[in-house]
mmCIF file of N, CA and C in Angstrom:
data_model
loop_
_atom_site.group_PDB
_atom_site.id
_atom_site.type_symbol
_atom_site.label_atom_id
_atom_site.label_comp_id
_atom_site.label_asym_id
_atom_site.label_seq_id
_atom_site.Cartn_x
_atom_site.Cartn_y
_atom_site.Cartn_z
ATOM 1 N N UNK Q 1 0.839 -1.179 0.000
ATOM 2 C CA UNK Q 1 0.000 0.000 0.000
ATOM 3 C C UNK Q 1 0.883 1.240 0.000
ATOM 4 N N UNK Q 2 0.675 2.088 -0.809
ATOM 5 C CA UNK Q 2 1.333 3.501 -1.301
ATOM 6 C C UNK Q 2 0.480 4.405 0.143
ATOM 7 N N UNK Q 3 1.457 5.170 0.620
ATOM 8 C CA UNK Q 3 0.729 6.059 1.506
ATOM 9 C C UNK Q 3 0.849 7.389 0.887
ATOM 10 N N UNK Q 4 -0.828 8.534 1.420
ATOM 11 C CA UNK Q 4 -0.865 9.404 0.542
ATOM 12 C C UNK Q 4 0.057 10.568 1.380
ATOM 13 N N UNK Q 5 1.001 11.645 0.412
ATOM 14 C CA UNK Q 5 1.260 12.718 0.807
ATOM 15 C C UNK Q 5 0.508 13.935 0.570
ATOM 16 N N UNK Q 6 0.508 14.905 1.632
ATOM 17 C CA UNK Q 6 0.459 15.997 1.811
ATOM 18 C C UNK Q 6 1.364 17.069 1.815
ATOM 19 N N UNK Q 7 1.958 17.358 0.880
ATOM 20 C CA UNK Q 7 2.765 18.200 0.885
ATOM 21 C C UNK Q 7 2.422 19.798 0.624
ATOM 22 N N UNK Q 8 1.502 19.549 -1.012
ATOM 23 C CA UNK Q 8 0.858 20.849 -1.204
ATOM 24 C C UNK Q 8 0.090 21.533 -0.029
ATOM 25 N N UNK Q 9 0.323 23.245 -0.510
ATOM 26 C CA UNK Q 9 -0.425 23.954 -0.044
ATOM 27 C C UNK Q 9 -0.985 25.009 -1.041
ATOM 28 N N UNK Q 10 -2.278 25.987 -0.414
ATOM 29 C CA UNK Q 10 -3.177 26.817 -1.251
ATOM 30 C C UNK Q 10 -2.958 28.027 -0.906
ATOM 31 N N UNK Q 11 -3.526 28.745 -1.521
ATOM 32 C CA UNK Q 11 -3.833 30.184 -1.110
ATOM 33 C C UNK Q 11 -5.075 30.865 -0.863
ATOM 34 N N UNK Q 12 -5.973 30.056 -0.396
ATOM 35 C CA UNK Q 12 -7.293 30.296 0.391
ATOM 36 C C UNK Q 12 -6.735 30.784 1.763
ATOM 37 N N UNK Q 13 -7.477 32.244 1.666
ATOM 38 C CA UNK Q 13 -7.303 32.219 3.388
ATOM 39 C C UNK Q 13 -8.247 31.978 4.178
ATOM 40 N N UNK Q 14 -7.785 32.356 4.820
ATOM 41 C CA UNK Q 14 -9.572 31.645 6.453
ATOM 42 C C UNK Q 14 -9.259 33.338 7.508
ATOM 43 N N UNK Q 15 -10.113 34.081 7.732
ATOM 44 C CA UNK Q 15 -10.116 34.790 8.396
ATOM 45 C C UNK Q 15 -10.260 34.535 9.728
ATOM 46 N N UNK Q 16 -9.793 35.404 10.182
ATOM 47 C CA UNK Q 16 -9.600 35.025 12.256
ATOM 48 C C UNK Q 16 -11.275 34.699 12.536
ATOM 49 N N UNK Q 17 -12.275 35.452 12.572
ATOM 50 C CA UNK Q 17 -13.420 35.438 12.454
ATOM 51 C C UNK Q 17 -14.250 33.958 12.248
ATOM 52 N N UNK Q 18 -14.005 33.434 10.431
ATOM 53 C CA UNK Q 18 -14.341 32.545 9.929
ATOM 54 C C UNK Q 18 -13.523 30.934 10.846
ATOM 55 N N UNK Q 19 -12.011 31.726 11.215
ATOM 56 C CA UNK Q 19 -11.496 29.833 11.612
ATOM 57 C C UNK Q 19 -12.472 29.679 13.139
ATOM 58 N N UNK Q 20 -12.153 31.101 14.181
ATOM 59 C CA UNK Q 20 -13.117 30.871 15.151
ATOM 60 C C UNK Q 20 -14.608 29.895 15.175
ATOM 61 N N UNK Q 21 -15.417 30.460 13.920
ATOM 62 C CA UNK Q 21 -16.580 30.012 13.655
ATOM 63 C C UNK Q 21 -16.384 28.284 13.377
ATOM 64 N N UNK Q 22 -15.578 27.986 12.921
ATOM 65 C CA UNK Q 22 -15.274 26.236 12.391
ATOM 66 C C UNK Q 22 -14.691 25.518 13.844
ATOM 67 N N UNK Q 23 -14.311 26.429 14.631
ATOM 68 C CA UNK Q 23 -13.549 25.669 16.146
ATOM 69 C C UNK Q 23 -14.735 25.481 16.477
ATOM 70 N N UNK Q 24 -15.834 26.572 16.946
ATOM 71 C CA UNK Q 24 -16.988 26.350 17.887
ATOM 72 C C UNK Q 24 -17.586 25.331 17.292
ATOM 73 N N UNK Q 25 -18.130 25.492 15.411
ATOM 74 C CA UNK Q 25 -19.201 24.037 15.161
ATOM 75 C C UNK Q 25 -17.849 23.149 15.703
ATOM 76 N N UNK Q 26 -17.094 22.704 15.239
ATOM 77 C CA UNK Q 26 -16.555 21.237 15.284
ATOM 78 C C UNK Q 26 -16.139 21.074 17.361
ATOM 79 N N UNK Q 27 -16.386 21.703 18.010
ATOM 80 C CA UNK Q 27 -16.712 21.785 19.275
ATOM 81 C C UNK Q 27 -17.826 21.103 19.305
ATOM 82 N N UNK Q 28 -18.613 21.799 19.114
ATOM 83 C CA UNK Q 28 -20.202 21.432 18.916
ATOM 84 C C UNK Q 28 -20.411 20.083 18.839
ATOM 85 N N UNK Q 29 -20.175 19.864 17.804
ATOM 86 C CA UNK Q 29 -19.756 18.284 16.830
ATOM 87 C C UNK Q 29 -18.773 17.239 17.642
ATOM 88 N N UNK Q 30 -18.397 18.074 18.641
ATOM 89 C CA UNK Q 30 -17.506 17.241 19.907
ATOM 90 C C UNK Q 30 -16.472 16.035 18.758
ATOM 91 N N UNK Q 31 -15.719 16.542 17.556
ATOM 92 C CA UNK Q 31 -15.308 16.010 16.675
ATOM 93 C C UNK Q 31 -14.007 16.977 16.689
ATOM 94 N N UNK Q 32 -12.452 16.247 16.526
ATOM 95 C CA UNK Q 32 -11.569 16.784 16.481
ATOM 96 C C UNK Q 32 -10.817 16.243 14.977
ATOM 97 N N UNK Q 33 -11.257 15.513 14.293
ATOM 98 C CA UNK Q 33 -10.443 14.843 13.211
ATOM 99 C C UNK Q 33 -11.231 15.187 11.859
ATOM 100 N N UNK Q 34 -12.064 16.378 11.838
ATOM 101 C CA UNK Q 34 -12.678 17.018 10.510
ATOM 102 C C UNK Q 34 -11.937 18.240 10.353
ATOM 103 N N UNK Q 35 -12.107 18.585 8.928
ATOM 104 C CA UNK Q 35 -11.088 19.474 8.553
ATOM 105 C C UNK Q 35 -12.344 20.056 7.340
ATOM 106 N N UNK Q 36 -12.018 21.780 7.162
ATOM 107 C CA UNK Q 36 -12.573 22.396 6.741
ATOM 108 C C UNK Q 36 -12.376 22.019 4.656
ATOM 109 N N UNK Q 37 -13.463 21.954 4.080
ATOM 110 C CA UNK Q 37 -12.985 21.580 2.524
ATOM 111 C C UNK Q 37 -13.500 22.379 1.736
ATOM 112 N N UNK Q 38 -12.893 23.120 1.088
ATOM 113 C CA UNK Q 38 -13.507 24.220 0.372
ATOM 114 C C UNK Q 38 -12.999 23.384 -1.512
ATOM 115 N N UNK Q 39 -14.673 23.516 -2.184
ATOM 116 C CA UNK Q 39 -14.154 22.722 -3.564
ATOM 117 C C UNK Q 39 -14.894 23.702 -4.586
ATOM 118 N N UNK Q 40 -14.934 23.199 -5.746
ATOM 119 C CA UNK Q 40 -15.829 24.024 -6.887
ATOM 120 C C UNK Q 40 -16.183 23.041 -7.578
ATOM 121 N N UNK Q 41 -17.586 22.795 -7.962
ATOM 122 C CA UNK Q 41 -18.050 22.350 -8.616
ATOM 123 C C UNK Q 41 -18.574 22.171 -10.042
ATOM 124 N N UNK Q 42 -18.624 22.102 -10.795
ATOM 125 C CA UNK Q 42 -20.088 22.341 -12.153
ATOM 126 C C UNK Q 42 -21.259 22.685 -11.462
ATOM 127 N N UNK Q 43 -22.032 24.020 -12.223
ATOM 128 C CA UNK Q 43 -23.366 23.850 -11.934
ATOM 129 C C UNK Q 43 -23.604 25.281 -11.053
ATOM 130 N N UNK Q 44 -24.870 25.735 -10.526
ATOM 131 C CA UNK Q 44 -25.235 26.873 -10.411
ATOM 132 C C UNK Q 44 -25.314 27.768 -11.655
ATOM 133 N N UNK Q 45 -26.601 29.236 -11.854
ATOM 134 C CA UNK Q 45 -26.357 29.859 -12.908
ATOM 135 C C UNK Q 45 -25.161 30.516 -13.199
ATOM 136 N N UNK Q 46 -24.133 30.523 -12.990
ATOM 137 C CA UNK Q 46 -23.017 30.465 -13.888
ATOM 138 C C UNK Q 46 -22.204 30.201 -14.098
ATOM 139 N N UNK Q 47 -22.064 28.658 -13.781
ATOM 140 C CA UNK Q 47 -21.280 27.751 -14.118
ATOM 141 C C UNK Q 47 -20.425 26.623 -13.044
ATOM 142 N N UNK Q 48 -20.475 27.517 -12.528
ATOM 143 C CA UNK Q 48 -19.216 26.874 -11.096
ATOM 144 C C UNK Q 48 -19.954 27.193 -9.711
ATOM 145 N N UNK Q 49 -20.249 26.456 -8.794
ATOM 146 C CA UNK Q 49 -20.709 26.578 -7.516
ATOM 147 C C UNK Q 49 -19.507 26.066 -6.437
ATOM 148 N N UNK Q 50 -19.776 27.192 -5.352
ATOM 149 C CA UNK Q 50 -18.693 26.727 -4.136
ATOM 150 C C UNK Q 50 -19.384 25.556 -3.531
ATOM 151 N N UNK Q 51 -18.512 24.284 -2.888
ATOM 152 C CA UNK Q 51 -18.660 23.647 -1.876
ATOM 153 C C UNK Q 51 -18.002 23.597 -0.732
ATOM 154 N N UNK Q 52 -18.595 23.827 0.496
ATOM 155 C CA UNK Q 52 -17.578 24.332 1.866
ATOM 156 C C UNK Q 52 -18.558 23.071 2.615
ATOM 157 N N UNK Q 53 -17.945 22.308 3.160
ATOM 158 C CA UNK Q 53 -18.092 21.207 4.004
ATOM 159 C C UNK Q 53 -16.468 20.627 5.185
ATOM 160 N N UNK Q 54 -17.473 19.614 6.208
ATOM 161 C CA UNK Q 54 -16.471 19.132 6.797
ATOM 162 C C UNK Q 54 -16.566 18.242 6.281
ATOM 163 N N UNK Q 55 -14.945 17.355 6.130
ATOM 164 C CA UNK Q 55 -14.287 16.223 5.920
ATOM 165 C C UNK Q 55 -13.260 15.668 6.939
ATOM 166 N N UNK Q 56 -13.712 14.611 6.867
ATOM 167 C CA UNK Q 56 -12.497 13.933 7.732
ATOM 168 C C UNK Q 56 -11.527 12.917 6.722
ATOM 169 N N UNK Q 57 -11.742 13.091 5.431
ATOM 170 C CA UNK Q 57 -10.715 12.554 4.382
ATOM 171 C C UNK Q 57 -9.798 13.192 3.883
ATOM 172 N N UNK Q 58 -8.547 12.495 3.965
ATOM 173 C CA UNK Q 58 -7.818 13.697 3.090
ATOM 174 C C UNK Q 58 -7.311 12.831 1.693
ATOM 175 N N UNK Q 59 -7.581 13.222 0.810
ATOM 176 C CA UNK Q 59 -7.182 12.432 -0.439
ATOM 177 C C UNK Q 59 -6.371 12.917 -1.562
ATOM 178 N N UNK Q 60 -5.252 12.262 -2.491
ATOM 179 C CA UNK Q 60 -4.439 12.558 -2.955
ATOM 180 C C UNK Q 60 -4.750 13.700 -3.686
ATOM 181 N N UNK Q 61 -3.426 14.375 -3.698
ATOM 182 C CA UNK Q 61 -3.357 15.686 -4.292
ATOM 183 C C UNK Q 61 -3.966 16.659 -3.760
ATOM 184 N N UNK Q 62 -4.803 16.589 -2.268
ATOM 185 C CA UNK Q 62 -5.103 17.691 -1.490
ATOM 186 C C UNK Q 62 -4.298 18.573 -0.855
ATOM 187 N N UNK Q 63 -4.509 19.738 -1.424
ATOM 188 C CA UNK Q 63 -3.589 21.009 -0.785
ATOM 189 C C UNK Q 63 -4.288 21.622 0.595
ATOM 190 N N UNK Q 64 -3.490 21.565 1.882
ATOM 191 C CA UNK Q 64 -4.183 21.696 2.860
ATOM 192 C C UNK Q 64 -2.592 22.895 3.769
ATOM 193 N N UNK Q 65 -3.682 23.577 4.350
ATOM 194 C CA UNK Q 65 -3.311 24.676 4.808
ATOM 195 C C UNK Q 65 -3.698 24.752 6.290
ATOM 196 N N UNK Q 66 -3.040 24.707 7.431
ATOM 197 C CA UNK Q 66 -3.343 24.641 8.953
ATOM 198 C C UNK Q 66 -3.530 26.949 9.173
ATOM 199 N N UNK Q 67 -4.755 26.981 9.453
ATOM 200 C CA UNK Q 67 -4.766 28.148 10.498
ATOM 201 C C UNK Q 67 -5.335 27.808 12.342
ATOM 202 N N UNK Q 68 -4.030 27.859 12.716
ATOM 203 C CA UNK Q 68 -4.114 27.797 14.245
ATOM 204 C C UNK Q 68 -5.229 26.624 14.370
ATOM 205 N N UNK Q 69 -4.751 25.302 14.243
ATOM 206 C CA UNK Q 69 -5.656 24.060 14.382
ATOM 207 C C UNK Q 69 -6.899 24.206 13.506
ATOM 208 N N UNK Q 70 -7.192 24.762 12.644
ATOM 209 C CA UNK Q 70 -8.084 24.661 11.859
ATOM 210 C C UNK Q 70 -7.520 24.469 10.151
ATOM 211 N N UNK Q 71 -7.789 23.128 9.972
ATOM 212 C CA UNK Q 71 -7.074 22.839 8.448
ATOM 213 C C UNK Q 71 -8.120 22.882 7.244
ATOM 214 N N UNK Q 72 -7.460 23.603 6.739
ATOM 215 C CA UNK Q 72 -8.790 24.133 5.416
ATOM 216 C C UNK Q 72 -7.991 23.058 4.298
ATOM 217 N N UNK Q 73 -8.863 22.410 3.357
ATOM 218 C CA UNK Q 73 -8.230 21.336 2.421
ATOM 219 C C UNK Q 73 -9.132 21.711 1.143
ATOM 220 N N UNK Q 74 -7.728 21.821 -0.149
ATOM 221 C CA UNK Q 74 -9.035 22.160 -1.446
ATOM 222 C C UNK Q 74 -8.327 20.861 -2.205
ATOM 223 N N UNK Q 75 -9.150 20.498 -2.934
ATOM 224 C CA UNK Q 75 -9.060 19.616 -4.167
ATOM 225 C C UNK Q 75 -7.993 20.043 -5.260
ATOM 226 N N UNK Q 76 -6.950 19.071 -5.769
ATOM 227 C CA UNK Q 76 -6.119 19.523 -6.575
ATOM 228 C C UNK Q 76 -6.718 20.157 -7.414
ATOM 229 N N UNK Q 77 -7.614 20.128 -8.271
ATOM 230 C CA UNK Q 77 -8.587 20.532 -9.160
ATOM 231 C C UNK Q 77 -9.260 21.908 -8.939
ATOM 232 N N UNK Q 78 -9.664 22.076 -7.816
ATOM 233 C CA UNK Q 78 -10.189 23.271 -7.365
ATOM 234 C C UNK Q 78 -8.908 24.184 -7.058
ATOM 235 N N UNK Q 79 -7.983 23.741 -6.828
ATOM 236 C CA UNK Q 79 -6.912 25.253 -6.432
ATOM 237 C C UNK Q 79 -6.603 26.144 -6.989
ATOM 238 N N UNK Q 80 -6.801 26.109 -8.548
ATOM 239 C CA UNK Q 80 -6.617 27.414 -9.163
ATOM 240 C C UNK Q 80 -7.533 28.323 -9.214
ATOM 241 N N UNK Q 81 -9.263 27.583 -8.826
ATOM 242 C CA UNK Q 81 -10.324 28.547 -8.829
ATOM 243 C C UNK Q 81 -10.006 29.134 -7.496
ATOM 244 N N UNK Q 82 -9.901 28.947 -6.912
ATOM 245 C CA UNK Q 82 -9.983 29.176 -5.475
ATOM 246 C C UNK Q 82 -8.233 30.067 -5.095
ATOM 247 N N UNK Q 83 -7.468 30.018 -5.568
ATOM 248 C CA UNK Q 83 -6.001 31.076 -5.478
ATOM 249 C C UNK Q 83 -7.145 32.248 -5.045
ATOM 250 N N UNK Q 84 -5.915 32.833 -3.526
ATOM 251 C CA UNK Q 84 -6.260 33.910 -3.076
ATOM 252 C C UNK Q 84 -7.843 34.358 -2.512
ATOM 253 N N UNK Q 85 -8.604 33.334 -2.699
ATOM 254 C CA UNK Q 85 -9.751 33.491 -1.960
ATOM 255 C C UNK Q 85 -9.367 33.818 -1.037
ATOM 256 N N UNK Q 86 -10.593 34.767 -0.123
ATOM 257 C CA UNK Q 86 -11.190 34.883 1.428
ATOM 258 C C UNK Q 86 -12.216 34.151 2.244
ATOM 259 N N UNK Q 87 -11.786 33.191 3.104
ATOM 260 C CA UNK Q 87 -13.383 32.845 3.255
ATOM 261 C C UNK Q 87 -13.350 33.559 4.622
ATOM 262 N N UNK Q 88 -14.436 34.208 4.900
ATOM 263 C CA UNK Q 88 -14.955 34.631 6.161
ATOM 264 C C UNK Q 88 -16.394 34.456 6.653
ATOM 265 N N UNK Q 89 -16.439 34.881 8.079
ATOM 266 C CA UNK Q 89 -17.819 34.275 8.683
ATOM 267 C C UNK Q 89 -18.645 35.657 8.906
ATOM 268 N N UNK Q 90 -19.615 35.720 7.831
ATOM 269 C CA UNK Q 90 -20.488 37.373 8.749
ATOM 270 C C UNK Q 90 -21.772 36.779 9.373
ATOM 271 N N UNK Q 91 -22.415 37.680 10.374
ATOM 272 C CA UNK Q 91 -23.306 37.354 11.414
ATOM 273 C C UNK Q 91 -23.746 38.782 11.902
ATOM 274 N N UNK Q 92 -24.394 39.272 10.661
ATOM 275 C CA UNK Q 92 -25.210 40.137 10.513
ATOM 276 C C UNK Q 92 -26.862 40.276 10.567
ATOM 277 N N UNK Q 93 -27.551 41.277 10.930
ATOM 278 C CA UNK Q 93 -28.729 40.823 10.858
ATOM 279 C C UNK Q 93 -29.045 40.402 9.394
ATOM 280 N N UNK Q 94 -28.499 41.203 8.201
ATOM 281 C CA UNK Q 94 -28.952 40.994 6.906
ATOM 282 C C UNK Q 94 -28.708 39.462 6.809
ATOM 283 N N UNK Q 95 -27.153 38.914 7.391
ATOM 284 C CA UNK Q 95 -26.999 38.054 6.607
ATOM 285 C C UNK Q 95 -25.919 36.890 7.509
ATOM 286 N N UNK Q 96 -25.567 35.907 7.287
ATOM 287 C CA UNK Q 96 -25.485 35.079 8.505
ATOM 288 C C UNK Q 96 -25.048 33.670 7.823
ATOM 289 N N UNK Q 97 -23.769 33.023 7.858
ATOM 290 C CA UNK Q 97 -22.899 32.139 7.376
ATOM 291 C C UNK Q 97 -21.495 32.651 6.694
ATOM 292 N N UNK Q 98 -21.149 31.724 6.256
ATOM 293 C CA UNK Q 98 -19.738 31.686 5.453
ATOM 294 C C UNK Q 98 -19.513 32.031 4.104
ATOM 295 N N UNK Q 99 -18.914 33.176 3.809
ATOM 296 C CA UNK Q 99 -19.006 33.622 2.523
ATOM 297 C C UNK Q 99 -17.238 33.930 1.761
ATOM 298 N N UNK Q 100 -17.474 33.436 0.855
ATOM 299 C CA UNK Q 100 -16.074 33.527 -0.298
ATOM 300 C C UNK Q 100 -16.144 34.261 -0.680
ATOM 301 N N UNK Q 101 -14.882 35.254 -1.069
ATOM 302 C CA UNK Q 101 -14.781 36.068 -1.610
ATOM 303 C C UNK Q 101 -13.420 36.196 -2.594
ATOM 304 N N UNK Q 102 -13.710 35.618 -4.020
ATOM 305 C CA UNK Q 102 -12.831 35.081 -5.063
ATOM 306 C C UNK Q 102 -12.633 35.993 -6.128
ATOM 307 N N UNK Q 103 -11.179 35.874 -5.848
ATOM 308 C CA UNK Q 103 -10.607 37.437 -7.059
ATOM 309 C C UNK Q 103 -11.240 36.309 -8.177
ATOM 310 N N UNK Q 104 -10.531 35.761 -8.693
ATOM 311 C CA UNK Q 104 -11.041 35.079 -9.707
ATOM 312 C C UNK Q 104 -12.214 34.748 -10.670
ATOM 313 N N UNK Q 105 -13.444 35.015 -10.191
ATOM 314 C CA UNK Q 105 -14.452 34.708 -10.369
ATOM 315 C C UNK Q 105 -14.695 36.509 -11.313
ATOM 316 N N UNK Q 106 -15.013 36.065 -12.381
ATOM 317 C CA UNK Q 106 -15.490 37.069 -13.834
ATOM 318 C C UNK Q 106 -16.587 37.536 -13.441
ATOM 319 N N UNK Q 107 -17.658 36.906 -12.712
ATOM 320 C CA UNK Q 107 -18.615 37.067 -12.807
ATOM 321 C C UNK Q 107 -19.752 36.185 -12.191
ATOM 322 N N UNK Q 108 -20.467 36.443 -11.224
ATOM 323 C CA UNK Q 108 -21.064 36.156 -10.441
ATOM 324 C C UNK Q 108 -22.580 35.908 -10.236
ATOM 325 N N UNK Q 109 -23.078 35.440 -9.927
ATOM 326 C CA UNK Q 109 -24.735 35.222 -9.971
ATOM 327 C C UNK Q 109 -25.576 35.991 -8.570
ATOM 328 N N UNK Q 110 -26.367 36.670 -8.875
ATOM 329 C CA UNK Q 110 -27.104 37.536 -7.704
ATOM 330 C C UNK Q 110 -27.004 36.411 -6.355
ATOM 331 N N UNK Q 111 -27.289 35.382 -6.625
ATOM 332 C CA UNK Q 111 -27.170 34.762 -4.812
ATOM 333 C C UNK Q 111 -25.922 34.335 -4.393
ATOM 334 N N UNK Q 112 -24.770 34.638 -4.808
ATOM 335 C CA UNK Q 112 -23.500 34.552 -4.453
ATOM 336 C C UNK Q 112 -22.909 33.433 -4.310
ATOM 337 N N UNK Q 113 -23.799 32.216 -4.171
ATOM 338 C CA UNK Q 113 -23.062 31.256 -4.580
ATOM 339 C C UNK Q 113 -22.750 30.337 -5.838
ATOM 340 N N UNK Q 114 -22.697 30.785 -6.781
ATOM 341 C CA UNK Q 114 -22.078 30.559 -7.871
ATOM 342 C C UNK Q 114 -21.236 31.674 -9.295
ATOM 343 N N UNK Q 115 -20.171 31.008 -9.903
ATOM 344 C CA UNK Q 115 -19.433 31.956 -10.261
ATOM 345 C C UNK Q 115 -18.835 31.690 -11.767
ATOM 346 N N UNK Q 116 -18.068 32.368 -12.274
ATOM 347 C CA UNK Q 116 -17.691 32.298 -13.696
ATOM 348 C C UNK Q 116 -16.184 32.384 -13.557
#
């Protein structure tokens, strides 16, 4: 059996704010071995939709990045959409979860989660 490396890393950041917010759920979740996964998909109106989930897999060619015990992991595939993202946590009255904020993205769809 070949064991997998981790060597790569990304350039997604995680704001002080946003990693806080992933300590308390995975507190919550009384779970210490999930790790934050930020991917891109096909699909949404324009083309590409974010996926932000916990994983407790880490699988080849994942580029994973530790902020202060909180490990954010993107898909080899997804790392070039995702270069230099922000993800942060707002908790506003308007508005309330985890939101990306991707130089990359041409162009965007009114509900913000999907991109060009």
């Amino acid at each position: 059996m070949s064991e997998t490396t981790q060597t790569s890393t990304h350039g997604v950041i995680l704001t002080d704010v946003a990693a806080g917010k992933v300590r308390t759920l995975l507190d919550q979740e009384g779970r210490d071995d999930l790790r934050l996964r930020v991917a891109v998909q096909p699909g949404g109106c324009s083309g590409l939709i974010y996926q932000l989930y916990f994983d407790e897999r880490l699988l080849d060619g994942d580029a994973v990045k530790d902020y202060d015990g909180v490990e954010v992991v993107v898909d080899q595939m997804s790392v070039p959409y995702l270069e230099g993202s922000t993800i942060d946590f707002a908790d506003t009255i308007e508005k309330q979860g985890f939101t990306i904020d991707n130089p990359n993205a041409g162009s965007s769809c009114a509900c913000g989660g999907s991109f060009a």
